[in-house]
Amino acid sequence: MADRPVPPQVPYRFERTHAAAEVVARWGGIEAGTETGETVAVAGRVGLSRPQGRVGFAELRDWTGSVQLFALDGTTADFAGFSKLRLGDWIGARGEVMKTRRGELSVRVSEWVLLAEARRGFGDKWRGVTNPEIRYRHREVDLWANPQARRVAQLRVLLLRRLRERLWERGFDEVETPMLHAIPGGALARPFVTHHNALDIDLYLRIAPELYLKRLVVGGLERVFEVGRVFRNEGISHQHNPEFTLLELYQAYADYRDLMVLVEELVSGLALDLLGTTEIVVDGGRIDLAPPWRRATMTELITESAGIKVDVHSPLEDLRRHLRAVGAPEPPAEWGAGKLLLELYEKTTERELSGPVFVTDWPVEVSPLARRHRDDPDLVERFEPVIAGREIGNAFSELVDPDEQRARFVDQARQRAAGDEEAMILDEDYLWALEQGLPPTAGLGLGVDRLVMLLAGVDNIREVIAFPTLRPGRDELT
RNA sequence: GCGCCUCUAGCUCAACGGUAGAGCAACGGACUCUUAAUCCGCAGGUUGGGGGUUCGAAUCCCCCGGGGCGCACCA
């Protein structure tokens, strides 16, 4: 760290007239060695700087891109100071747009001002920062030093914007529901616990917004969605962060088939918005997201990928035998055909599915909020969209019958008593709401982080979350 | 949670039982169209922390901490 004096006066604002990308877009085509007579003011961080005696060059980088600054002793104010700018310093600069003899579009700086200094280094100017610990703990460094990190962040920003726009276009209203739940519900997961002092009660960070969103549908909001964080107290992996962003939406008068159409249009549309193509590359393989996606039942897919002919009506012992044959650990004795079938699917099939495919018709035992299948009472009308072996969401025709919902909750309570900590807890307020009448409704959850991962072509969820959950570090990295 | 790997200058990496180094950054200087500019000079470290083995430890062993990967759990 240098003993450079703190700038005596950093201005409170800077009047920027053009982003770097705007300068490039407007004047990028001019001839080498020409001047435009147009003055602009740009601002950003100094990238590579090449002071060279009585002339100097520096890359000015902002969120949109970069443009070269060209300084000359005699015409650039405080030329000596300009020559001493360091990698990462923020400056604002005013000058004429021109192109150097070598053909580099530049702003010939007449005046400039230091907006903030970078007292700390920003890593190797060529290789950036690759140490994952620094990249995740100090994302601000990563974002500046590594173009890939910037690209992913920009992709995520754009995805969230276009996602909302596409839902608004379809008549969905964005709403907000509580994050602090007295009863954690809407998903099978273990919650984080917290405490409210004034009420002196434990509260849970939500594991899903589902039950509240459906209560809004009961209240008459026919198409709602929420994009927000949910929290699940489970292990961390390259596919899992304890807090992650979920899109949930509910559409009255629709069933799960309608949502399949919605999902394939939404996801392929977002791919077009962000990438200009529906084709993505995952693990070196190409996957086309253009509709229509294949629809196949869970049992069909198990048979297809593992050669095992079973379904939810198969004898328990058959299902257990197949699980043993694929090397799965012995499941608990109380598991029914539904859980066993799902286990078999996850062990043998899910990972093999390149997709995109809608895996449909799930066992009722593992779907306590979904409506029974119109053709088979042991199944529900549910699907998960799978791309590259990864579930990116979950959707179903919603269970609307309060009596049956109560029975499902009671069944969950039984599983919970048997030791399943992820089983749901009976929620009287939710049942009360159902008794007011939930119209036929279809609901969807989409993992936003996983969607960003697919479209950005990264295989670690930490790459798409600006500040992923880490153990608190010691002070040596500060 | 369990297993394996990893931690050396601000960053990226060498040195793998025998005097801790390089490139970049930083700092001082030269240079009037550069593109990872070039050139000269200078400085930079309890080798993640602690303990042990050894004449001698960045290097071998043990404990602790951070991180990565795999498994398990889930979206």
XYZ file of C-alpha atoms (C1' of nucleotides) in Angstrom, chain A residues 2 48 50-55 57 68 86 100-102 104 123-128 130-131 133-134 136-137 234 240-241 244 391 422 450 460 462 470-471, chain B residues 1 7-8 10-13 22-38 48-49 64-75:
76
model
C 1.514 3.255 -1.058
C -4.309 -0.751 -17.792
C 0.508 3.237 -20.097
C 2.130 6.505 -19.205
C 4.805 7.240 -21.708
C 6.718 10.373 -20.985
C 4.751 13.375 -22.190
C 1.860 11.323 -23.503
C -2.877 6.124 -22.281
C -9.310 4.494 -23.912
C -3.086 3.284 -10.520
C -5.464 7.480 -32.395
C -3.179 6.847 -35.341
C -3.132 3.204 -34.320
C -7.930 3.056 -30.896
C -4.751 -8.657 -8.532
C -2.663 -9.552 -11.496
C -3.478 -7.264 -14.389
C -3.458 -10.112 -16.831
C -4.624 -13.136 -14.859
C -6.944 -11.347 -12.461
C -8.394 -16.860 -9.375
C -8.306 -17.771 -5.692
C -11.806 -17.726 -1.473
C -11.027 -14.138 -2.461
C -16.357 -15.316 -3.131
C -15.527 -13.351 0.009
C -29.187 -28.127 4.499
C -26.983 -25.726 -3.247
C -26.736 -22.533 -1.265
C -31.443 -19.176 -2.847
C -34.206 -30.121 -11.640
C -38.556 -32.575 6.484
C -30.053 -22.779 -11.400
C -21.195 -23.899 -9.500
C -21.503 -19.753 -6.144
C -19.241 -19.229 3.535
C -17.840 -19.899 6.944
C -21.541 -34.401 8.615
C -3.068 -22.640 1.855
C 4.369 -19.447 -0.065
C -0.924 -7.318 -2.822
C -2.100 -10.948 -7.247
C -0.504 -15.412 -10.263
C 2.917 -19.069 -9.320
C 10.091 -15.047 -10.499
C 6.331 -12.354 -13.383
C 2.687 -8.706 -12.665
C 1.077 -4.879 -9.195
C 3.306 -1.085 -5.929
C 7.350 2.539 -5.236
C 11.624 5.853 -7.746
C 13.355 7.164 -12.675
C 13.643 7.396 -18.567
C 10.435 7.733 -22.772
C 5.332 12.507 -27.488
C 0.353 7.349 -30.574
C 0.487 3.028 -26.593
C -2.468 -1.962 -26.688
C -0.361 -7.454 -21.089
C 3.947 -0.769 -23.922
C 9.321 -0.974 -23.180
C -2.651 -20.007 7.254
C -1.914 -20.715 13.123
C -6.579 -26.301 14.834
C -8.559 -22.804 11.070
C -10.008 -21.227 5.943
C -10.891 -22.839 1.002
C -11.694 -26.532 -3.100
C -13.472 -31.262 -4.883
C -16.206 -35.872 -4.087
C -20.059 -38.486 -1.149
C -24.611 -37.773 1.667
C -29.219 -34.226 1.844
C -32.079 -31.059 -1.057
C -34.142 -26.954 -5.545
